[in-house]
Amino acid sequence: MYLRAYVRDRTAIFFSLVVPLMLLLIFGSLNLGAFGRVSLAIDDQADNAASRQFVAALEKIDTLSIKRESAETALAKLKRTELDMLVVLPKDFAIAPTRPGQQAPTLTIYGNASRPQQTSVGESIINEVVTRLSYAVNQTAPVINLKVEDVQGVRLRYVDFLVPGILGVNVMQLAVFSVAFALVVAKRRGVLRRIMATPLKPSVFLVSQVVTRLIMATVQVLIMLAVSVFLFDVHPLGGILPLLAVSLLGAVLFLTIGFALAGWAETENQVPAIAQLITLPQFFFSGVFFSKEAAPELIRPATNLLPLTFLNDALREISVQGATLWDVRMQLIGLLVWTAIGFVLAVRFFRFDRF
Amino acid sequence: MTAIVIVRDLRKRYGDIEAVRGMSFDVLQGEIFGLLGPNGAGKTTTVEILEGLRKADGGDAIVDGIDVSKQPQRAKERVGVQLQQSAFPENFTAKETVDLFALCYGVTVDAMTLLKQVDLADKAGQRQEKLSGGQRQRLSIATALVNRPRVLFLDEPTTGLDPQARRNLWELVRGIRQSGTTVFLTTHYMDEAEVLCDRVAVMDHGQIIAMDPPRALISALLARGFSKPVIQQQATLEDVFLDLTGHELRED
């Protein structure tokens, strides 16, 4: 424990703090930041009471950012991906129930095919509004406002989704890469041999390594959360401490993998290859930048069992849904199982008598 | 004088290769003892067994009264170690490196005194990875002295150093012996062994084939009727080199 100051690796600290911050800033401020907001253009060709009522109902929904555009310009913008959707209200637009023989007015919705998530969210909102309005007219009951609130429940900004994912992935990167690199270099250059020639117990040395990394992870998590809160206005509903606790459990898990890798690799050149092999699939399939449901159906049962998936799910439920540690116990059990697996691997590969 | 290192019938094999085949020798307290031999003779293996870094397959290795194979941790507390091809953790200054090793031994030292002893006081605040080869070797000796060892093991301490740095290191080793520490070194430089060691053991193929003070070994060889086929030179190229470039240590 008294070796806490052991690794004062300035470059490592740079990479473990600055790079994640950059990731967060880039993805947080990118266009993706407006995931939840669907940019919608409306061409109200009817401009009658019914159409104004409809547009007003849409404008009450935060998820939509609405512009009035003519169908022509809006279509051009759609093609340039500057818009997500266009709704054209025909001249005969009405919410009144159709009398027999009368054709129902057709609401045309143009969606941007390259932003399917936004488009489908927008479509469902419009459907919802249409249904409510028709229902309201038929029943002459003012249920609009109430139902619209329901629709607003969909609102989840991309940053809110992103922050827990970034936390998870950085804990993984920090733990796997920093340990694997530092220890393989130390092993190869004979640093470990030299330290083993002192009476220092290997267990003390290992604990000091782990503690150093956990302190770094704590600092990293806290800085990231501070940036998220103050810069992106993200409010982790479940509180900072549970997030930190889960992050540190994740760090321990990935540290065991880092140690196993450090023990296995002969040279530092093997580290990035294997480390990427371990981390990259999790990077994409564990729900960091986008939902893990984006993974192909076929491999989803496997991706749901990835260590980072457990970590991200737990972090996200705490952060976004305000879950408690007890609520995410299944994920925590998953993490513990992986930690046990990693521990066995680490003990198997990381042997002091081999240095 | 009493023996501080006692080795009896020491054996070690790696797969099919028998690196050490029944070595027996004593190192006396207060002497500079040299283990000589060509590369691959088993010198490093022998030293690493004595340092507690490797387990012997058979035989006894006793350092300062402690059986190394039974109590490696206690033995490690009594010896100072400079390994062949080892390095220090990066991002530490010379002084921090000394302090770090003091921590590893659980002792507190005055790092500056140790650095002064190895003539590195002015480099105390410099990152150790920026030191020259000779300086790093001296830093390595400083770290090996933090626990006031009874025996100092030096594995090929002057390999890769220039003639000035070698001579400087020899002086340092003599000074350490003067202060009462027994020095056990390995080398494949015969000139080094000749000027530095009180006694040497020559080993080859994992066995000791001769052991005596260097002068005695030379006399014995001459007594067997050996004579060099070449005319005895009055000076060597190294003498020329040192005459031209001076004896002062180059610090760069």
PDB file of N, CA and C in Angstrom, chain A residues 211-258:
ATOM      1  N   VAL A 211      -4.354  -0.550  -6.507  1.00  0.00           N
ATOM      2  CA  VAL A 211      -4.816   0.649  -5.808  1.00  0.00           C
ATOM      3  C   VAL A 211      -4.511   1.902  -6.632  1.00  0.00           C
ATOM      4  N   THR A 212      -3.299   1.928  -7.204  1.00  0.00           N
ATOM      5  CA  THR A 212      -2.940   3.081  -8.041  1.00  0.00           C
ATOM      6  C   THR A 212      -3.960   3.262  -9.151  1.00  0.00           C
ATOM      7  N   ARG A 213      -4.304   2.155  -9.811  1.00  0.00           N
ATOM      8  CA  ARG A 213      -5.244   2.231 -10.939  1.00  0.00           C
ATOM      9  C   ARG A 213      -6.626   2.635 -10.470  1.00  0.00           C
ATOM     10  N   LEU A 214      -7.022   2.132  -9.322  1.00  0.00           N
ATOM     11  CA  LEU A 214      -8.363   2.470  -8.842  1.00  0.00           C
ATOM     12  C   LEU A 214      -8.443   3.946  -8.480  1.00  0.00           C
ATOM     13  N   ILE A 215      -7.347   4.477  -7.941  1.00  0.00           N
ATOM     14  CA  ILE A 215      -7.350   5.911  -7.639  1.00  0.00           C
ATOM     15  C   ILE A 215      -7.469   6.698  -8.939  1.00  0.00           C
ATOM     16  N   MET A 216      -6.705   6.268  -9.945  1.00  0.00           N
ATOM     17  CA  MET A 216      -6.790   6.954 -11.229  1.00  0.00           C
ATOM     18  C   MET A 216      -8.204   6.861 -11.791  1.00  0.00           C
ATOM     19  N   ALA A 217      -8.809   5.676 -11.676  1.00  0.00           N
ATOM     20  CA  ALA A 217     -10.163   5.489 -12.199  1.00  0.00           C
ATOM     21  C   ALA A 217     -11.144   6.392 -11.464  1.00  0.00           C
ATOM     22  N   THR A 218     -10.965   6.503 -10.155  1.00  0.00           N
ATOM     23  CA  THR A 218     -11.862   7.366  -9.376  1.00  0.00           C
ATOM     24  C   THR A 218     -11.775   8.808  -9.850  1.00  0.00           C
ATOM     25  N   VAL A 219     -10.520   9.285  -9.982  1.00  0.00           N
ATOM     26  CA  VAL A 219     -10.325  10.655 -10.451  1.00  0.00           C
ATOM     27  C   VAL A 219     -10.967  10.822 -11.824  1.00  0.00           C
ATOM     28  N   GLN A 220     -10.739   9.839 -12.681  1.00  0.00           N
ATOM     29  CA  GLN A 220     -11.282   9.910 -14.036  1.00  0.00           C
ATOM     30  C   GLN A 220     -12.808   9.994 -14.020  1.00  0.00           C
ATOM     31  N   VAL A 221     -13.425   9.096 -13.268  1.00  0.00           N
ATOM     32  CA  VAL A 221     -14.885   9.068 -13.219  1.00  0.00           C
ATOM     33  C   VAL A 221     -15.424  10.392 -12.685  1.00  0.00           C
ATOM     34  N   LEU A 222     -14.795  10.897 -11.626  1.00  0.00           N
ATOM     35  CA  LEU A 222     -15.300  12.133 -11.026  1.00  0.00           C
ATOM     36  C   LEU A 222     -15.163  13.309 -11.994  1.00  0.00           C
ATOM     37  N   ILE A 223     -14.039  13.373 -12.692  1.00  0.00           N
ATOM     38  CA  ILE A 223     -13.862  14.479 -13.634  1.00  0.00           C
ATOM     39  C   ILE A 223     -14.895  14.387 -14.758  1.00  0.00           C
ATOM     40  N   MET A 224     -15.075  13.157 -15.255  1.00  0.00           N
ATOM     41  CA  MET A 224     -16.042  12.982 -16.346  1.00  0.00           C
ATOM     42  C   MET A 224     -17.447  13.370 -15.892  1.00  0.00           C
ATOM     43  N   LEU A 225     -17.791  12.955 -14.680  1.00  0.00           N
ATOM     44  CA  LEU A 225     -19.124  13.287 -14.185  1.00  0.00           C
ATOM     45  C   LEU A 225     -19.259  14.795 -14.002  1.00  0.00           C
ATOM     46  N   ALA A 226     -18.188  15.435 -13.512  1.00  0.00           N
ATOM     47  CA  ALA A 226     -18.237  16.877 -13.317  1.00  0.00           C
ATOM     48  C   ALA A 226     -18.472  17.572 -14.656  1.00  0.00           C
ATOM     49  N   VAL A 227     -17.735  17.143 -15.668  1.00  0.00           N
ATOM     50  CA  VAL A 227     -17.912  17.750 -16.990  1.00  0.00           C
ATOM     51  C   VAL A 227     -19.328  17.512 -17.495  1.00  0.00           C
ATOM     52  N   SER A 228     -19.824  16.284 -17.293  1.00  0.00           N
ATOM     53  CA  SER A 228     -21.169  15.970 -17.771  1.00  0.00           C
ATOM     54  C   SER A 228     -22.215  16.850 -17.100  1.00  0.00           C
ATOM     55  N   VAL A 229     -22.044  17.016 -15.803  1.00  0.00           N
ATOM     56  CA  VAL A 229     -23.049  17.778 -15.065  1.00  0.00           C
ATOM     57  C   VAL A 229     -22.992  19.252 -15.440  1.00  0.00           C
ATOM     58  N   PHE A 230     -21.770  19.807 -15.452  1.00  0.00           N
ATOM     59  CA  PHE A 230     -21.673  21.252 -15.619  1.00  0.00           C
ATOM     60  C   PHE A 230     -21.716  21.701 -17.075  1.00  0.00           C
ATOM     61  N   LEU A 231     -21.217  20.859 -17.949  1.00  0.00           N
ATOM     62  CA  LEU A 231     -21.152  21.286 -19.345  1.00  0.00           C
ATOM     63  C   LEU A 231     -22.359  20.795 -20.133  1.00  0.00           C
ATOM     64  N   PHE A 232     -22.800  19.584 -19.847  1.00  0.00           N
ATOM     65  CA  PHE A 232     -23.870  19.012 -20.665  1.00  0.00           C
ATOM     66  C   PHE A 232     -25.183  18.907 -19.894  1.00  0.00           C
ATOM     67  N   ASP A 233     -25.156  19.384 -18.654  1.00  0.00           N
ATOM     68  CA  ASP A 233     -26.395  19.428 -17.901  1.00  0.00           C
ATOM     69  C   ASP A 233     -27.007  18.042 -17.722  1.00  0.00           C
ATOM     70  N   VAL A 234     -26.135  17.056 -17.571  1.00  0.00           N
ATOM     71  CA  VAL A 234     -26.617  15.704 -17.326  1.00  0.00           C
ATOM     72  C   VAL A 234     -26.771  15.529 -15.821  1.00  0.00           C
ATOM     73  N   HIS A 235     -27.904  15.016 -15.398  1.00  0.00           N
ATOM     74  CA  HIS A 235     -28.081  14.812 -13.968  1.00  0.00           C
ATOM     75  C   HIS A 235     -28.280  13.340 -13.673  1.00  0.00           C
ATOM     76  N   PRO A 236     -27.229  12.685 -13.197  1.00  0.00           N
ATOM     77  CA  PRO A 236     -27.361  11.256 -12.891  1.00  0.00           C
ATOM     78  C   PRO A 236     -28.394  11.081 -11.795  1.00  0.00           C
ATOM     79  N   LEU A 237     -29.510  10.446 -12.152  1.00  0.00           N
ATOM     80  CA  LEU A 237     -30.628  10.363 -11.216  1.00  0.00           C
ATOM     81  C   LEU A 237     -30.296   9.529  -9.998  1.00  0.00           C
ATOM     82  N   GLY A 238     -29.510   8.458 -10.220  1.00  0.00           N
ATOM     83  CA  GLY A 238     -29.231   7.545  -9.114  1.00  0.00           C
ATOM     84  C   GLY A 238     -28.141   8.029  -8.186  1.00  0.00           C
ATOM     85  N   GLY A 239     -27.535   9.164  -8.500  1.00  0.00           N
ATOM     86  CA  GLY A 239     -26.502   9.692  -7.617  1.00  0.00           C
ATOM     87  C   GLY A 239     -25.100   9.321  -8.066  1.00  0.00           C
ATOM     88  N   ILE A 240     -24.132  10.091  -7.565  1.00  0.00           N
ATOM     89  CA  ILE A 240     -22.744   9.925  -7.985  1.00  0.00           C
ATOM     90  C   ILE A 240     -22.119   8.687  -7.349  1.00  0.00           C
ATOM     91  N   LEU A 241     -22.397   8.445  -6.072  1.00  0.00           N
ATOM     92  CA  LEU A 241     -21.704   7.362  -5.371  1.00  0.00           C
ATOM     93  C   LEU A 241     -21.966   5.978  -5.960  1.00  0.00           C
ATOM     94  N   PRO A 242     -23.253   5.627  -6.229  1.00  0.00           N
ATOM     95  CA  PRO A 242     -23.467   4.322  -6.860  1.00  0.00           C
ATOM     96  C   PRO A 242     -22.744   4.207  -8.201  1.00  0.00           C
ATOM     97  N   LEU A 243     -22.717   5.298  -8.961  1.00  0.00           N
ATOM     98  CA  LEU A 243     -22.012   5.273 -10.246  1.00  0.00           C
ATOM     99  C   LEU A 243     -20.535   4.973 -10.020  1.00  0.00           C
ATOM    100  N   LEU A 244     -19.957   5.651  -9.023  1.00  0.00           N
ATOM    101  CA  LEU A 244     -18.537   5.459  -8.734  1.00  0.00           C
ATOM    102  C   LEU A 244     -18.286   4.024  -8.281  1.00  0.00           C
ATOM    103  N   ALA A 245     -19.155   3.532  -7.430  1.00  0.00           N
ATOM    104  CA  ALA A 245     -18.981   2.172  -6.914  1.00  0.00           C
ATOM    105  C   ALA A 245     -19.016   1.158  -8.047  1.00  0.00           C
ATOM    106  N   VAL A 246     -20.008   1.295  -8.935  1.00  0.00           N
ATOM    107  CA  VAL A 246     -20.117   0.352 -10.049  1.00  0.00           C
ATOM    108  C   VAL A 246     -18.911   0.499 -10.973  1.00  0.00           C
ATOM    109  N   SER A 247     -18.470   1.741 -11.212  1.00  0.00           N
ATOM    110  CA  SER A 247     -17.298   1.958 -12.060  1.00  0.00           C
ATOM    111  C   SER A 247     -16.085   1.254 -11.487  1.00  0.00           C
ATOM    112  N   LEU A 248     -15.910   1.347 -10.182  1.00  0.00           N
ATOM    113  CA  LEU A 248     -14.728   0.738  -9.576  1.00  0.00           C
ATOM    114  C   LEU A 248     -14.804  -0.789  -9.631  1.00  0.00           C
ATOM    115  N   LEU A 249     -16.018  -1.326  -9.463  1.00  0.00           N
ATOM    116  CA  LEU A 249     -16.158  -2.775  -9.625  1.00  0.00           C
ATOM    117  C   LEU A 249     -15.766  -3.164 -11.045  1.00  0.00           C
ATOM    118  N   GLY A 250     -16.244  -2.360 -12.009  1.00  0.00           N
ATOM    119  CA  GLY A 250     -15.855  -2.612 -13.399  1.00  0.00           C
ATOM    120  C   GLY A 250     -14.356  -2.500 -13.581  1.00  0.00           C
ATOM    121  N   ALA A 251     -13.742  -1.523 -12.914  1.00  0.00           N
ATOM    122  CA  ALA A 251     -12.294  -1.342 -13.036  1.00  0.00           C
ATOM    123  C   ALA A 251     -11.563  -2.569 -12.517  1.00  0.00           C
ATOM    124  N   VAL A 252     -12.011  -3.100 -11.391  1.00  0.00           N
ATOM    125  CA  VAL A 252     -11.360  -4.302 -10.846  1.00  0.00           C
ATOM    126  C   VAL A 252     -11.468  -5.445 -11.858  1.00  0.00           C
ATOM    127  N   LEU A 253     -12.659  -5.592 -12.430  1.00  0.00           N
ATOM    128  CA  LEU A 253     -12.861  -6.642 -13.417  1.00  0.00           C
ATOM    129  C   LEU A 253     -11.872  -6.505 -14.573  1.00  0.00           C
ATOM    130  N   PHE A 254     -11.802  -5.288 -15.131  1.00  0.00           N
ATOM    131  CA  PHE A 254     -10.939  -5.134 -16.301  1.00  0.00           C
ATOM    132  C   PHE A 254      -9.461  -5.151 -15.919  1.00  0.00           C
ATOM    133  N   LEU A 255      -9.153  -4.806 -14.670  1.00  0.00           N
ATOM    134  CA  LEU A 255      -7.766  -4.924 -14.212  1.00  0.00           C
ATOM    135  C   LEU A 255      -7.317  -6.382 -14.232  1.00  0.00           C
ATOM    136  N   THR A 256      -8.201  -7.279 -13.809  1.00  0.00           N
ATOM    137  CA  THR A 256      -7.806  -8.690 -13.827  1.00  0.00           C
ATOM    138  C   THR A 256      -7.495  -9.123 -15.249  1.00  0.00           C
ATOM    139  N   ILE A 257      -8.280  -8.607 -16.207  1.00  0.00           N
ATOM    140  CA  ILE A 257      -8.015  -8.944 -17.602  1.00  0.00           C
ATOM    141  C   ILE A 257      -6.689  -8.324 -18.040  1.00  0.00           C
ATOM    142  N   GLY A 258      -6.438  -7.080 -17.595  1.00  0.00           N
ATOM    143  CA  GLY A 258      -5.171  -6.432 -17.912  1.00  0.00           C
ATOM    144  C   GLY A 258      -3.986  -7.222 -17.371  1.00  0.00           C
TER     145      GLY A 258
END
